[in-house]
Tab-separated table of C-alpha atoms in Angstrom:
chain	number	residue	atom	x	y	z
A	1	UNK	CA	0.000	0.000	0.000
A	2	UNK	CA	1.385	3.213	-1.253
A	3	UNK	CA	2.296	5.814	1.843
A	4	UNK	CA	1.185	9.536	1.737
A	5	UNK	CA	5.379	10.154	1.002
A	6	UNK	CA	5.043	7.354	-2.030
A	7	UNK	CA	2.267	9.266	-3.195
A	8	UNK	CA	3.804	12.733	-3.051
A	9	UNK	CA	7.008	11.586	-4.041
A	10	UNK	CA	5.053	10.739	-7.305
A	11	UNK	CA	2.299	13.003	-7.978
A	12	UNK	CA	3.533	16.243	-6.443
A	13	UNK	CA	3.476	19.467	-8.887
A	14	UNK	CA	2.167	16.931	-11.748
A	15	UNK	CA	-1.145	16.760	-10.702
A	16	UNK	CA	-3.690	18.734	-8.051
A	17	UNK	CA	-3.799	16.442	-4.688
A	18	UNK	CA	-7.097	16.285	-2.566
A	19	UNK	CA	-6.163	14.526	0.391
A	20	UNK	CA	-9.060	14.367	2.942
A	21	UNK	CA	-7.329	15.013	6.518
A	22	UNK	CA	-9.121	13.381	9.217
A	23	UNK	CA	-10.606	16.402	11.933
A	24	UNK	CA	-7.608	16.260	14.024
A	25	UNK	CA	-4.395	18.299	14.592
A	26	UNK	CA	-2.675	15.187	14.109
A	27	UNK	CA	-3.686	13.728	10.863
A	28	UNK	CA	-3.864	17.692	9.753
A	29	UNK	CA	-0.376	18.540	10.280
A	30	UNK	CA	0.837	15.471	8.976
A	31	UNK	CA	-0.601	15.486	5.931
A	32	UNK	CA	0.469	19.116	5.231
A	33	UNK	CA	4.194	18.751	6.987
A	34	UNK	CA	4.254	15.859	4.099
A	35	UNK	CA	3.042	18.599	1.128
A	36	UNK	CA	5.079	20.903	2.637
A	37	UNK	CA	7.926	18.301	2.755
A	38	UNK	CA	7.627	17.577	-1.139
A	39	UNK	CA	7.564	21.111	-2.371
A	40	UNK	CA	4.231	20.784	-2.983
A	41	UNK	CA	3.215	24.252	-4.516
A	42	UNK	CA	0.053	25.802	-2.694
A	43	UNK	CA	-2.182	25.826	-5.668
A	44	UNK	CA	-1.719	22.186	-6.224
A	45	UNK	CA	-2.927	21.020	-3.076
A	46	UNK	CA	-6.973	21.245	-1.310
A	47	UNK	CA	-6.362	19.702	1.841
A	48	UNK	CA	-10.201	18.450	2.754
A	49	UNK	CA	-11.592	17.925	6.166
A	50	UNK	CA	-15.198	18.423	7.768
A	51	UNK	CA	-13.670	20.210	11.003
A	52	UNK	CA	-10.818	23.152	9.887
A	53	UNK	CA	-10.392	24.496	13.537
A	54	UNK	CA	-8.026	22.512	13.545
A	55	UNK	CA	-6.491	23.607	10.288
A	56	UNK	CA	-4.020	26.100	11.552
A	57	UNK	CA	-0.744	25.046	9.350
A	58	UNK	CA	-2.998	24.309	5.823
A	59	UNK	CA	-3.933	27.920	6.579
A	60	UNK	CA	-0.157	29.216	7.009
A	61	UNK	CA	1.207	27.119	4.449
A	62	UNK	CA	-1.399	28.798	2.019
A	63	UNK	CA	-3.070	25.665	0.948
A	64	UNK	CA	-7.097	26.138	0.266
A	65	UNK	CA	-9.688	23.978	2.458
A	66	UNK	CA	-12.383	22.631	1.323
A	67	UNK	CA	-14.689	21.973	3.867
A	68	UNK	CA	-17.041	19.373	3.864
A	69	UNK	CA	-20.878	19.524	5.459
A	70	UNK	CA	-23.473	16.580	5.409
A	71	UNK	CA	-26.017	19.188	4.532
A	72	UNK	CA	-25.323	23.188	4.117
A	73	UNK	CA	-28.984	23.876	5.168
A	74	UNK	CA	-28.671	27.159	8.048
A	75	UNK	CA	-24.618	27.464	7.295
A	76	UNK	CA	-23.095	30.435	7.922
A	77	UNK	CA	-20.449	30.744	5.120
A	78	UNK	CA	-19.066	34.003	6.164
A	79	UNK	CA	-17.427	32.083	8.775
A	80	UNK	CA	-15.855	30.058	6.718
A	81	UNK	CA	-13.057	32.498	4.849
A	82	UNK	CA	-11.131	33.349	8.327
A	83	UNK	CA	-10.584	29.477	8.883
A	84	UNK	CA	-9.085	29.739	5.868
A	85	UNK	CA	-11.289	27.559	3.920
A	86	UNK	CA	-12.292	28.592	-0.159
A	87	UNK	CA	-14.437	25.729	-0.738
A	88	UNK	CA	-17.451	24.003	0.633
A	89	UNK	CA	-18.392	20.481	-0.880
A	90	UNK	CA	-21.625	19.214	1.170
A	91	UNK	CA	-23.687	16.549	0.495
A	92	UNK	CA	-27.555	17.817	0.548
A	93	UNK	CA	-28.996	21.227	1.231
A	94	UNK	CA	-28.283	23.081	-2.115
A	95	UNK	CA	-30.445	25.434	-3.210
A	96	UNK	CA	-29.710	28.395	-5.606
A	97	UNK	CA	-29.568	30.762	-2.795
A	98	UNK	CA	-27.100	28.999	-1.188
A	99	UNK	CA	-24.522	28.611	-3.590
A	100	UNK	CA	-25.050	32.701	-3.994
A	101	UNK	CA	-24.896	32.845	-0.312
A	102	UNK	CA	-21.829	30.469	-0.770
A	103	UNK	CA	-20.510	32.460	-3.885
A	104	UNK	CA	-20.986	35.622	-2.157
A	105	UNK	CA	-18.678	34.996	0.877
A	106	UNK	CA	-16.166	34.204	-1.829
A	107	UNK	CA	-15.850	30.280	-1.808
A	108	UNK	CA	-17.096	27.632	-4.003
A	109	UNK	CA	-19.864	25.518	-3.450
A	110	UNK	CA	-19.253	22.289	-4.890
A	111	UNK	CA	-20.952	19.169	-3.794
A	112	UNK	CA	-19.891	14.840	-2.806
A	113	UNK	CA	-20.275	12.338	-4.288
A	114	UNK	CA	-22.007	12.437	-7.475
A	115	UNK	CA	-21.614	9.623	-9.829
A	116	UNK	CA	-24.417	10.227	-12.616
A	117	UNK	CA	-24.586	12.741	-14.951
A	118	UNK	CA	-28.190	13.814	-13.980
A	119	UNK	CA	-26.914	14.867	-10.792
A	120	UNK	CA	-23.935	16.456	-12.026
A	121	UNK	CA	-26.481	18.288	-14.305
A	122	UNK	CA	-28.949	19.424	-11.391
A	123	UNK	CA	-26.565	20.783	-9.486
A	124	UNK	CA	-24.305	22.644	-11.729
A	125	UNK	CA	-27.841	23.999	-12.751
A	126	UNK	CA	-28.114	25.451	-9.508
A	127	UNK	CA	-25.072	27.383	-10.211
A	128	UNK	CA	-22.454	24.878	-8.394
A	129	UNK	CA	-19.220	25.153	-9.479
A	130	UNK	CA	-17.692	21.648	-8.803
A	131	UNK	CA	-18.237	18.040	-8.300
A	132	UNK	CA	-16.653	14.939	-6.468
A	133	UNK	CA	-17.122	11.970	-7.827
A	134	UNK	CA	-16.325	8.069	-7.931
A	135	UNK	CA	-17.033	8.288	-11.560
A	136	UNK	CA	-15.419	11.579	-13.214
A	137	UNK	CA	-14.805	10.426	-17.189
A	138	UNK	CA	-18.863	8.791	-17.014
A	139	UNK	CA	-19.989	11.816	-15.282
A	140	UNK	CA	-18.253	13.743	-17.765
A	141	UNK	CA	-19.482	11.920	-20.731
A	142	UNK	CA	-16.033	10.179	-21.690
A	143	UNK	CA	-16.987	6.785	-20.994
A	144	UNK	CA	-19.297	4.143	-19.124
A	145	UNK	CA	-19.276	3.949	-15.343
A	146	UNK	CA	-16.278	1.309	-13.774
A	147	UNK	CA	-18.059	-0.136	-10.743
A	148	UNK	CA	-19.357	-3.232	-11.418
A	149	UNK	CA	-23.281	-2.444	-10.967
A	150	UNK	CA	-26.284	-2.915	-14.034
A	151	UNK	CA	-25.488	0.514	-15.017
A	152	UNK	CA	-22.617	-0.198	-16.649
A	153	UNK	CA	-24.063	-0.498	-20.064
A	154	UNK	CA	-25.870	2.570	-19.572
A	155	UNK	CA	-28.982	0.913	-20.417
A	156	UNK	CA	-31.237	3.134	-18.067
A	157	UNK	CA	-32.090	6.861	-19.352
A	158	UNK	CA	-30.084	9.185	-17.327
A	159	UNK	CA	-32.673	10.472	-14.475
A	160	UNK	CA	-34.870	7.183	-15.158
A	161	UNK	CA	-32.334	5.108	-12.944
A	162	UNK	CA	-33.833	2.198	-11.052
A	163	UNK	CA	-32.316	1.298	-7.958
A	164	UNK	CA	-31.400	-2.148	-7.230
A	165	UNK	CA	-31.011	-3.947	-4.034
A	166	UNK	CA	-30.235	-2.276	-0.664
A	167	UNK	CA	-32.357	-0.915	1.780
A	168	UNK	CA	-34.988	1.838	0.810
A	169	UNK	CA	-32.798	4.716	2.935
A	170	UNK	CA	-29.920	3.380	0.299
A	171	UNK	CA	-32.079	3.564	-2.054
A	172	UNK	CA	-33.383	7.233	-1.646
A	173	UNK	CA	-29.555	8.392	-0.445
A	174	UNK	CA	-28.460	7.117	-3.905
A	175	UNK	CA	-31.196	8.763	-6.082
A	176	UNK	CA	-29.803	12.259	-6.149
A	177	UNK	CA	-32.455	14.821	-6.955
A	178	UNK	CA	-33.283	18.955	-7.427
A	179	UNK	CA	-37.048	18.627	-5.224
A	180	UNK	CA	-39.765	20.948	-6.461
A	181	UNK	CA	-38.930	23.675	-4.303
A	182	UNK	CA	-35.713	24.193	-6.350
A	183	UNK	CA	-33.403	22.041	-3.342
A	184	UNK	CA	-31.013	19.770	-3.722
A	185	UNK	CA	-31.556	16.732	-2.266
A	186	UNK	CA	-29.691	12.749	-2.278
A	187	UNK	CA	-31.319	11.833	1.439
């Protein structure tokens, strides 16, 4: 298994690294002693975590957090800039006022984990400005989706997925949808 130094030793300055830093001092300074280590330029690094308090040396080494939320429903993002975070990625909660509320505090919304294109569409029609996802070149368009699962093929209209298996919370979590009052919503 590759280390975080095997990775950097690799990738660094040849491609833009999202590691996700577990919310702890820690974890945090490790993984940004380790960019910092490898001459990893500032704007090819977003060090991710749901808790920057404790983000201190991302924030002095000039590396952008993205900060992740479950659900951006009642979020301040004003907040956010002085923590030093440019980004929020959350789950459920968009609506187009908040990505202007987002926009407006000068960060960009972006939302996790979308792996169908519908999705990707909704949102971005909401005015989001970037996407995580399992499945970037099918999300794109370059390609079918990886995972082994019957939508391989594509045989199911985009937005005219059925689900398969699991539980029905699994089933309504996985479903990604914009709800009638204009909200984002995958729960």
């Amino acid at each position: 298994v590759p280390t975080w130094d095997d990775v950097l030793a690799e990738f660094a300055n040849r491609t833009v690294l999202m590691p996700e830093a577990k919310d702890n001092a820690t974890n945090g300074n490790a993984t940004v002693a380790g960019l910092t280590r490898h001459g990893v330029k500032p704007h090819m690094a977003i060090v991710g975590t749901f808790d920057p308090t404790w983000a201190a040396a991302a924030k002095t080494m000039g590396y952008p957090i993205l900060q992740y939320y479950n659900d951006v429903t009642g979020v301040d993002f004003s907040t956010r800039p002085a923590l030093g975070v440019a980004a929020i990625g959350a789950r459920d909660g968009w609506t187009t006022e908040r990505v202007d509320a987002c926009k407006a505090a000068g960060l960009i919304p972006g939302i996790w984990t979308i792996n169908r294109r519908h999705e990707a569409d909704a949102f971005l029609a909401l005015g989001g400005e970037f996407i995580i996802s399992d499945e970037p070149d099918y999300v794109a368009g370059r390609g079918l989706m990886r995972r082994g699962n019957q939508f391989t093929g594509g045989f199911w209209p985009h937005g005219l997925v059925q689900y398969a298996g699991g539980s029905a919370t699994e089933a309504a979590r996985n479903r990604g949808r914009v709800l009638a009052t204009g909200q984002w919503q995958i729960t």
